PDB file of C-alpha atoms in Angstrom:
ATOM      1  CA  UNK A 897     -41.054   4.806  10.864  1.00 61.00           C
ATOM      2  CA  UNK A 898     -42.091   7.069  13.718  1.00 85.00           C
ATOM      3  CA  UNK A 899     -42.744  10.532  12.224  1.00 96.00           C
ATOM      4  CA  UNK A 900     -43.366  11.852   8.702  1.00 98.00           C
ATOM      5  CA  UNK A 901     -42.344  15.425   7.852  1.00 98.00           C
ATOM      6  CA  UNK A 902     -43.542  17.043   4.630  1.00 98.00           C
ATOM      7  CA  UNK A 903     -42.424  19.770   2.289  1.00 98.00           C
ATOM      8  CA  UNK A 904     -45.338  21.916   0.999  1.00 98.00           C
ATOM      9  CA  UNK A 905     -44.830  23.298  -2.507  1.00 95.00           C
ATOM     10  CA  UNK A 906     -45.241  20.738  -5.286  1.00 94.00           C
ATOM     11  CA  UNK A 907     -45.365  17.997  -2.661  1.00 97.00           C
ATOM     12  CA  UNK A 908     -48.762  18.443  -1.008  1.00 98.00           C
ATOM     13  CA  UNK A 909     -50.349  20.234  -3.956  1.00 97.00           C
ATOM     14  CA  UNK A 910     -49.621  20.533  -7.672  1.00 95.00           C
ATOM     15  CA  UNK A 911     -47.778  23.822  -8.011  1.00 94.00           C
ATOM     16  CA  UNK A 912     -47.990  23.865 -11.786  1.00 94.00           C
ATOM     17  CA  UNK A 913     -51.795  24.310 -11.752  1.00 95.00           C
ATOM     18  CA  UNK A 914     -51.807  27.956 -10.549  1.00 96.00           C
ATOM     19  CA  UNK A 915     -48.704  28.638 -12.660  1.00 96.00           C
ATOM     20  CA  UNK A 916     -50.325  27.249 -15.795  1.00 94.00           C
ATOM     21  CA  UNK A 917     -53.475  29.324 -15.269  1.00 95.00           C
ATOM     22  CA  UNK A 918     -51.411  32.507 -14.896  1.00 96.00           C
ATOM     23  CA  UNK A 919     -49.389  31.697 -18.030  1.00 95.00           C
ATOM     24  CA  UNK A 920     -52.563  31.129 -20.051  1.00 93.00           C
ATOM     25  CA  UNK A 921     -53.942  34.454 -18.804  1.00 95.00           C
ATOM     26  CA  UNK A 922     -50.882  36.475 -19.783  1.00 95.00           C
ATOM     27  CA  UNK A 923     -49.182  34.540 -22.597  1.00 92.00           C
ATOM     28  CA  UNK A 924     -52.022  32.618 -24.298  1.00 88.00           C
ATOM     29  CA  UNK A 925     -50.425  32.572 -27.743  1.00 81.00           C
ATOM     30  CA  UNK A 926     -46.989  31.400 -26.683  1.00 78.00           C
ATOM     31  CA  UNK A 927     -47.407  28.091 -24.880  1.00 79.00           C
ATOM     32  CA  UNK A 928     -48.958  24.699 -25.242  1.00 75.00           C
ATOM     33  CA  UNK A 929     -49.248  22.391 -22.219  1.00 71.00           C
ATOM     34  CA  UNK A 930     -45.868  20.705 -22.768  1.00 73.00           C
ATOM     35  CA  UNK A 931     -43.969  23.952 -23.046  1.00 88.00           C
ATOM     36  CA  UNK A 932     -45.748  25.359 -19.981  1.00 90.00           C
ATOM     37  CA  UNK A 933     -44.260  22.448 -18.047  1.00 88.00           C
ATOM     38  CA  UNK A 934     -40.814  23.328 -19.398  1.00 90.00           C
ATOM     39  CA  UNK A 935     -41.310  26.977 -18.492  1.00 94.00           C
ATOM     40  CA  UNK A 936     -42.423  25.996 -15.010  1.00 93.00           C
ATOM     41  CA  UNK A 937     -39.323  23.877 -14.394  1.00 90.00           C
ATOM     42  CA  UNK A 938     -37.018  26.679 -15.542  1.00 94.00           C
ATOM     43  CA  UNK A 939     -38.913  29.226 -13.442  1.00 95.00           C
ATOM     44  CA  UNK A 940     -38.591  26.951 -10.383  1.00 92.00           C
ATOM     45  CA  UNK A 941     -34.881  26.350 -11.046  1.00 92.00           C
ATOM     46  CA  UNK A 942     -34.182  30.083 -11.254  1.00 96.00           C
ATOM     47  CA  UNK A 943     -36.190  30.666  -8.074  1.00 94.00           C
ATOM     48  CA  UNK A 944     -34.207  28.016  -6.194  1.00 90.00           C
ATOM     49  CA  UNK A 945     -30.897  29.472  -7.386  1.00 93.00           C
ATOM     50  CA  UNK A 946     -31.549  32.882  -5.807  1.00 94.00           C
ATOM     51  CA  UNK A 947     -33.678  31.766  -2.850  1.00 91.00           C
ATOM     52  CA  UNK A 948     -30.789  32.250  -0.403  1.00 89.00           C
ATOM     53  CA  UNK A 949     -30.592  35.911  -1.461  1.00 92.00           C
ATOM     54  CA  UNK A 950     -34.202  36.472  -0.409  1.00 91.00           C
ATOM     55  CA  UNK A 951     -33.546  34.739   2.914  1.00 87.00           C
ATOM     56  CA  UNK A 952     -30.523  36.912   3.762  1.00 88.00           C
ATOM     57  CA  UNK A 953     -32.170  40.122   2.550  1.00 89.00           C
ATOM     58  CA  UNK A 954     -29.912  40.725  -0.447  1.00 92.00           C
ATOM     59  CA  UNK A 955     -32.819  40.372  -2.884  1.00 94.00           C
ATOM     60  CA  UNK A 956     -36.398  41.421  -2.210  1.00 93.00           C
ATOM     61  CA  UNK A 957     -39.252  39.017  -2.894  1.00 91.00           C
ATOM     62  CA  UNK A 958     -40.711  41.223  -5.610  1.00 94.00           C
ATOM     63  CA  UNK A 959     -37.331  41.467  -7.322  1.00 96.00           C
ATOM     64  CA  UNK A 960     -36.878  37.688  -7.151  1.00 96.00           C
ATOM     65  CA  UNK A 961     -40.299  37.076  -8.671  1.00 96.00           C
ATOM     66  CA  UNK A 962     -39.627  39.505 -11.487  1.00 97.00           C
ATOM     67  CA  UNK A 963     -36.216  37.943 -12.056  1.00 97.00           C
ATOM     68  CA  UNK A 964     -37.421  34.345 -12.296  1.00 97.00           C
ATOM     69  CA  UNK A 965     -40.299  34.788 -14.771  1.00 97.00           C
ATOM     70  CA  UNK A 966     -38.432  37.368 -16.877  1.00 97.00           C
ATOM     71  CA  UNK A 967     -35.393  35.122 -17.257  1.00 97.00           C
ATOM     72  CA  UNK A 968     -37.434  31.924 -17.661  1.00 97.00           C
ATOM     73  CA  UNK A 969     -39.265  33.459 -20.610  1.00 96.00           C
ATOM     74  CA  UNK A 970     -35.940  34.456 -22.194  1.00 96.00           C
ATOM     75  CA  UNK A 971     -35.217  30.745 -22.696  1.00 93.00           C
ATOM     76  CA  UNK A 972     -38.125  30.799 -25.160  1.00 92.00           C
ATOM     77  CA  UNK A 973     -37.082  34.045 -26.840  1.00 92.00           C
ATOM     78  CA  UNK A 974     -39.770  36.097 -25.084  1.00 93.00           C
ATOM     79  CA  UNK A 975     -39.009  39.464 -23.491  1.00 95.00           C
ATOM     80  CA  UNK A 976     -41.290  41.181 -20.973  1.00 96.00           C
ATOM     81  CA  UNK A 977     -40.894  44.316 -18.905  1.00 97.00           C
ATOM     82  CA  UNK A 978     -41.170  44.664 -15.130  1.00 97.00           C
ATOM     83  CA  UNK A 979     -44.818  45.727 -15.301  1.00 97.00           C
ATOM     84  CA  UNK A 980     -45.806  42.606 -17.222  1.00 97.00           C
ATOM     85  CA  UNK A 981     -43.758  40.444 -14.836  1.00 98.00           C
ATOM     86  CA  UNK A 982     -45.542  41.962 -11.836  1.00 97.00           C
ATOM     87  CA  UNK A 983     -48.936  41.436 -13.462  1.00 97.00           C
ATOM     88  CA  UNK A 984     -48.068  37.778 -14.039  1.00 97.00           C
ATOM     89  CA  UNK A 985     -47.006  37.362 -10.402  1.00 96.00           C
ATOM     90  CA  UNK A 986     -50.254  38.915  -9.172  1.00 97.00           C
ATOM     91  CA  UNK A 987     -52.239  36.375 -11.202  1.00 97.00           C
ATOM     92  CA  UNK A 988     -50.009  33.535 -10.016  1.00 96.00           C
ATOM     93  CA  UNK A 989     -50.553  34.495  -6.379  1.00 94.00           C
ATOM     94  CA  UNK A 990     -54.304  34.830  -6.930  1.00 96.00           C
ATOM     95  CA  UNK A 991     -54.491  31.282  -8.290  1.00 97.00           C
ATOM     96  CA  UNK A 992     -52.229  30.068  -5.464  1.00 94.00           C
ATOM     97  CA  UNK A 993     -54.903  31.244  -3.035  1.00 94.00           C
ATOM     98  CA  UNK A 994     -57.145  28.513  -4.487  1.00 96.00           C
ATOM     99  CA  UNK A 995     -54.771  25.552  -4.256  1.00 97.00           C
ATOM    100  CA  UNK A 996     -56.014  22.132  -3.083  1.00 97.00           C
ATOM    101  CA  UNK A 997     -54.341  19.070  -1.630  1.00 98.00           C
ATOM    102  CA  UNK A 998     -53.731  16.231  -4.074  1.00 97.00           C
ATOM    103  CA  UNK A 999     -56.066  13.237  -3.559  1.00 97.00           C
ATOM    104  CA  UNK A1000     -53.092  10.934  -2.886  1.00 97.00           C
ATOM    105  CA  UNK A1001     -51.909  13.341  -0.199  1.00 98.00           C
ATOM    106  CA  UNK A1002     -55.341  13.472   1.468  1.00 98.00           C
ATOM    107  CA  UNK A1003     -55.410   9.670   1.589  1.00 98.00           C
ATOM    108  CA  UNK A1004     -51.932   9.666   3.129  1.00 98.00           C
ATOM    109  CA  UNK A1005     -52.720  12.298   5.757  1.00 98.00           C
ATOM    110  CA  UNK A1006     -55.956  10.550   6.716  1.00 98.00           C
ATOM    111  CA  UNK A1007     -54.172   7.210   7.015  1.00 97.00           C
ATOM    112  CA  UNK A1008     -51.463   8.709   9.225  1.00 97.00           C
ATOM    113  CA  UNK A1009     -54.030  10.380  11.447  1.00 97.00           C
ATOM    114  CA  UNK A1010     -56.048   7.163  11.793  1.00 96.00           C
ATOM    115  CA  UNK A1011     -52.903   5.254  12.749  1.00 95.00           C
ATOM    116  CA  UNK A1012     -51.500   7.881  15.139  1.00 95.00           C
ATOM    117  CA  UNK A1013     -48.452   8.610  13.009  1.00 96.00           C
ATOM    118  CA  UNK A1014     -47.089  12.059  14.011  1.00 97.00           C
ATOM    119  CA  UNK A1015     -46.823  14.558  11.153  1.00 98.00           C
ATOM    120  CA  UNK A1016     -44.957  17.800  10.572  1.00 98.00           C
ATOM    121  CA  UNK A1017     -43.895  20.337   7.965  1.00 98.00           C
ATOM    122  CA  UNK A1018     -40.578  21.908   7.022  1.00 98.00           C
ATOM    123  CA  UNK A1019     -40.974  24.445   4.229  1.00 98.00           C
ATOM    124  CA  UNK A1020     -38.786  27.152   2.717  1.00 96.00           C
ATOM    125  CA  UNK A1021     -40.224  30.578   2.049  1.00 93.00           C
ATOM    126  CA  UNK A1022     -41.481  33.838   3.514  1.00 92.00           C
ATOM    127  CA  UNK A1023     -43.664  33.461   6.591  1.00 94.00           C
ATOM    128  CA  UNK A1024     -46.760  35.265   5.305  1.00 94.00           C
ATOM    129  CA  UNK A1025     -46.758  33.536   1.923  1.00 93.00           C
ATOM    130  CA  UNK A1026     -46.274  30.022   3.320  1.00 96.00           C
ATOM    131  CA  UNK A1027     -48.813  30.557   6.097  1.00 97.00           C
ATOM    132  CA  UNK A1028     -51.427  31.474   3.494  1.00 96.00           C
ATOM    133  CA  UNK A1029     -50.798  28.221   1.641  1.00 97.00           C
ATOM    134  CA  UNK A1030     -50.931  26.178   4.831  1.00 98.00           C
ATOM    135  CA  UNK A1031     -54.244  27.784   5.746  1.00 97.00           C
ATOM    136  CA  UNK A1032     -55.700  27.327   2.249  1.00 97.00           C
ATOM    137  CA  UNK A1033     -54.728  23.648   2.291  1.00 98.00           C
ATOM    138  CA  UNK A1034     -56.384  23.266   5.735  1.00 98.00           C
ATOM    139  CA  UNK A1035     -53.358  21.398   7.039  1.00 98.00           C
ATOM    140  CA  UNK A1036     -54.304  22.106  10.652  1.00 97.00           C
ATOM    141  CA  UNK A1037     -56.776  19.204  10.307  1.00 98.00           C
ATOM    142  CA  UNK A1038     -53.805  16.833  10.409  1.00 98.00           C
ATOM    143  CA  UNK A1039     -50.744  18.768  11.581  1.00 98.00           C
ATOM    144  CA  UNK A1040     -50.487  20.727  14.863  1.00 97.00           C
ATOM    145  CA  UNK A1041     -49.142  24.275  14.812  1.00 97.00           C
ATOM    146  CA  UNK A1042     -46.076  23.346  16.876  1.00 97.00           C
ATOM    147  CA  UNK A1043     -45.048  20.903  14.144  1.00 98.00           C
ATOM    148  CA  UNK A1044     -44.978  23.499  11.341  1.00 98.00           C
ATOM    149  CA  UNK A1045     -41.506  24.901  10.634  1.00 98.00           C
ATOM    150  CA  UNK A1046     -40.984  27.722   8.113  1.00 98.00           C
ATOM    151  CA  UNK A1047     -37.469  28.760   7.101  1.00 97.00           C
ATOM    152  CA  UNK A1048     -38.039  32.504   7.471  1.00 94.00           C
ATOM    153  CA  UNK A1049     -39.307  31.991  11.029  1.00 96.00           C
ATOM    154  CA  UNK A1050     -36.339  29.964  12.261  1.00 96.00           C
ATOM    155  CA  UNK A1051     -33.448  31.532  10.324  1.00 94.00           C
ATOM    156  CA  UNK A1052     -32.366  28.405   8.454  1.00 94.00           C
ATOM    157  CA  UNK A1053     -33.465  27.089   5.070  1.00 95.00           C
ATOM    158  CA  UNK A1054     -33.268  23.714   3.336  1.00 96.00           C
ATOM    159  CA  UNK A1055     -30.895  22.130   2.446  1.00 96.00           C
ATOM    160  CA  UNK A1056     -29.002  23.509   5.472  1.00 97.00           C
ATOM    161  CA  UNK A1057     -28.886  20.662   7.985  1.00 97.00           C
ATOM    162  CA  UNK A1058     -29.550  23.181  10.772  1.00 98.00           C
ATOM    163  CA  UNK A1059     -33.258  23.410   9.910  1.00 98.00           C
ATOM    164  CA  UNK A1060     -33.576  19.616  10.147  1.00 98.00           C
ATOM    165  CA  UNK A1061     -31.650  19.589  13.421  1.00 98.00           C
ATOM    166  CA  UNK A1062     -33.941  22.350  14.691  1.00 98.00           C
ATOM    167  CA  UNK A1063     -36.909  20.121  13.881  1.00 98.00           C
ATOM    168  CA  UNK A1064     -35.310  17.179  15.681  1.00 97.00           C
ATOM    169  CA  UNK A1065     -34.973  19.178  18.882  1.00 97.00           C
ATOM    170  CA  UNK A1066     -38.323  20.932  18.705  1.00 97.00           C
ATOM    171  CA  UNK A1067     -40.326  17.805  17.869  1.00 97.00           C
ATOM    172  CA  UNK A1068     -38.177  15.291  19.798  1.00 96.00           C
ATOM    173  CA  UNK A1069     -37.593  13.283  16.646  1.00 97.00           C
ATOM    174  CA  UNK A1070     -35.650  10.030  16.466  1.00 95.00           C
ATOM    175  CA  UNK A1071     -33.644  10.433  13.260  1.00 94.00           C
ATOM    176  CA  UNK A1072     -33.674   6.716  12.448  1.00 92.00           C
ATOM    177  CA  UNK A1073     -37.490   6.759  12.628  1.00 94.00           C
ATOM    178  CA  UNK A1074     -38.123  10.003  10.741  1.00 97.00           C
ATOM    179  CA  UNK A1075     -39.087  10.232   7.074  1.00 97.00           C
ATOM    180  CA  UNK A1076     -39.003  13.427   5.030  1.00 98.00           C
ATOM    181  CA  UNK A1077     -41.222  13.798   1.948  1.00 98.00           C
ATOM    182  CA  UNK A1078     -40.336  16.405  -0.673  1.00 97.00           C
ATOM    183  CA  UNK A1079     -40.055  17.166  -4.378  1.00 95.00           C
ATOM    184  CA  UNK A1080     -36.717  18.992  -4.545  1.00 94.00           C
ATOM    185  CA  UNK A1081     -33.808  16.568  -4.647  1.00 94.00           C
ATOM    186  CA  UNK A1082     -31.217  19.218  -3.753  1.00 92.00           C
ATOM    187  CA  UNK A1083     -33.227  20.870  -0.976  1.00 94.00           C
ATOM    188  CA  UNK A1084     -35.360  18.067   0.435  1.00 97.00           C
ATOM    189  CA  UNK A1085     -33.574  14.791  -0.186  1.00 97.00           C
ATOM    190  CA  UNK A1086     -29.980  15.994   0.192  1.00 95.00           C
ATOM    191  CA  UNK A1087     -30.914  18.082   3.230  1.00 97.00           C
ATOM    192  CA  UNK A1088     -32.815  15.333   5.060  1.00 98.00           C
ATOM    193  CA  UNK A1089     -30.211  12.660   4.267  1.00 97.00           C
ATOM    194  CA  UNK A1090     -27.492  14.920   5.717  1.00 97.00           C
ATOM    195  CA  UNK A1091     -28.986  14.367   9.193  1.00 98.00           C
ATOM    196  CA  UNK A1092     -29.707  10.683   8.748  1.00 97.00           C
ATOM    197  CA  UNK A1093     -33.431  10.765   7.972  1.00 98.00           C
ATOM    198  CA  UNK A1094     -35.099   8.471   5.493  1.00 97.00           C
ATOM    199  CA  UNK A1095     -36.634  10.182   2.469  1.00 98.00           C
ATOM    200  CA  UNK A1096     -39.425   9.881  -0.067  1.00 98.00           C
ATOM    201  CA  UNK A1097     -38.678  11.799  -3.256  1.00 97.00           C
ATOM    202  CA  UNK A1098     -41.804  13.125  -4.997  1.00 97.00           C
ATOM    203  CA  UNK A1099     -40.742  13.317  -8.632  1.00 94.00           C
ATOM    204  CA  UNK A1100     -43.937  13.615 -10.655  1.00 89.00           C
ATOM    205  CA  UNK A1101     -42.195  15.852 -13.232  1.00 85.00           C
ATOM    206  CA  UNK A1102     -39.319  13.497 -14.012  1.00 82.00           C
ATOM    207  CA  UNK A1103     -36.690  15.893 -12.692  1.00 82.00           C
ATOM    208  CA  UNK A1104     -33.043  14.959 -13.014  1.00 79.00           C
ATOM    209  CA  UNK A1105     -31.253  13.647  -9.937  1.00 81.00           C
ATOM    210  CA  UNK A1106     -28.392  16.116  -9.569  1.00 73.00           C
ATOM    211  CA  UNK A1107     -26.226  14.221  -7.073  1.00 75.00           C
ATOM    212  CA  UNK A1108     -25.679  10.522  -7.791  1.00 78.00           C
ATOM    213  CA  UNK A1109     -23.780  10.077  -4.527  1.00 86.00           C
ATOM    214  CA  UNK A1110     -27.071  10.362  -2.612  1.00 92.00           C
ATOM    215  CA  UNK A1111     -30.093   8.142  -3.089  1.00 93.00           C
ATOM    216  CA  UNK A1112     -33.616   8.635  -1.813  1.00 96.00           C
ATOM    217  CA  UNK A1113     -34.975   5.664   0.116  1.00 96.00           C
ATOM    218  CA  UNK A1114     -38.315   5.739  -1.701  1.00 96.00           C
ATOM    219  CA  UNK A1115     -39.548   7.323  -4.911  1.00 95.00           C
ATOM    220  CA  UNK A1116     -42.940   8.582  -6.093  1.00 96.00           C
ATOM    221  CA  UNK A1117     -43.623   9.297  -9.755  1.00 92.00           C
ATOM    222  CA  UNK A1118     -46.718   9.034 -11.923  1.00 87.00           C
ATOM    223  CA  UNK A1119     -46.656   5.232 -11.733  1.00 88.00           C
ATOM    224  CA  UNK A1120     -47.049   4.813  -7.976  1.00 92.00           C
ATOM    225  CA  UNK A1121     -48.408   6.697  -4.977  1.00 96.00           C
ATOM    226  CA  UNK A1122     -47.290   8.241  -1.721  1.00 97.00           C
ATOM    227  CA  UNK A1123     -50.153   6.514   0.060  1.00 97.00           C
ATOM    228  CA  UNK A1124     -49.050   3.036  -1.030  1.00 96.00           C
ATOM    229  CA  UNK A1125     -45.497   3.661   0.193  1.00 96.00           C
ATOM    230  CA  UNK A1126     -46.592   5.040   3.562  1.00 97.00           C
ATOM    231  CA  UNK A1127     -49.101   2.229   4.064  1.00 95.00           C
ATOM    232  CA  UNK A1128     -46.503  -0.449   3.320  1.00 93.00           C
ATOM    233  CA  UNK A1129     -43.984   1.207   5.641  1.00 92.00           C
ATOM    234  CA  UNK A1130     -46.552   1.308   8.417  1.00 91.00           C
ATOM    235  CA  UNK A1131     -47.268  -2.394   7.972  1.00 88.00           C
ATOM    236  CA  UNK A1132     -43.539  -3.111   8.117  1.00 82.00           C
ATOM    237  CA  UNK A1133     -42.772  -0.982  11.162  1.00 76.00           C
ATOM    238  CA  UNK A1134     -46.046  -0.831  13.068  1.00 69.00           C
ATOM    239  CA  UNK A1135     -44.677  -2.962  15.873  1.00 48.00           C
ATOM    240  CA  UNK A1136     -42.384  -0.054  16.751  1.00 47.00           C
ATOM    241  CA  UNK A1137     -45.240   2.404  17.406  1.00 42.00           C
TER     242      UNK A1137
END
């Protein structure tokens, strides 16, 4: 292990927290906690399915956001108009401006910093939106600006191997000694494995593994921690630093 690269959304912070608060603001009579989790997963799935359209300019961000929440709610027999969808998104973004790193993540970042383990980020999304999250999470305390890669800034998006290859060149990574940490199996794990990196799959929501031909090297759920995995890997490979 030489370098650890992180995803941002639902990896470094719990993305369902701002989503849940927005749902309770706008649809308080419709959802209990369990069904909010189901709604969140459907909303995220729909977002991922059309993400490439926002990257190539065929779908605007506002249209994508309206599309995902409107169609996610349809799974529960709930219809909303565009105005209500936009109001929900405004609340969601407001709560996103208050996101915080997960305690396990803070422990991991601190440990890496104390042990001189280089860190980086590869995240999908629009530049302005992702930069706001990075600033709110105060990631500059651990990760230098040159090591932050955002899909809309470089022209490639996960799972395209080109964004991982871009990172290799920019950060002088050794693929056999690079680990990628992310929550999306299709974007993060499949993408990173395509260039020969090791991976840690963050699966706190018990998502289904969609491609059984590919396996993540390590796995984080609600029964273990990212910190424990990183610490054990450092102990195993520290002679290579």
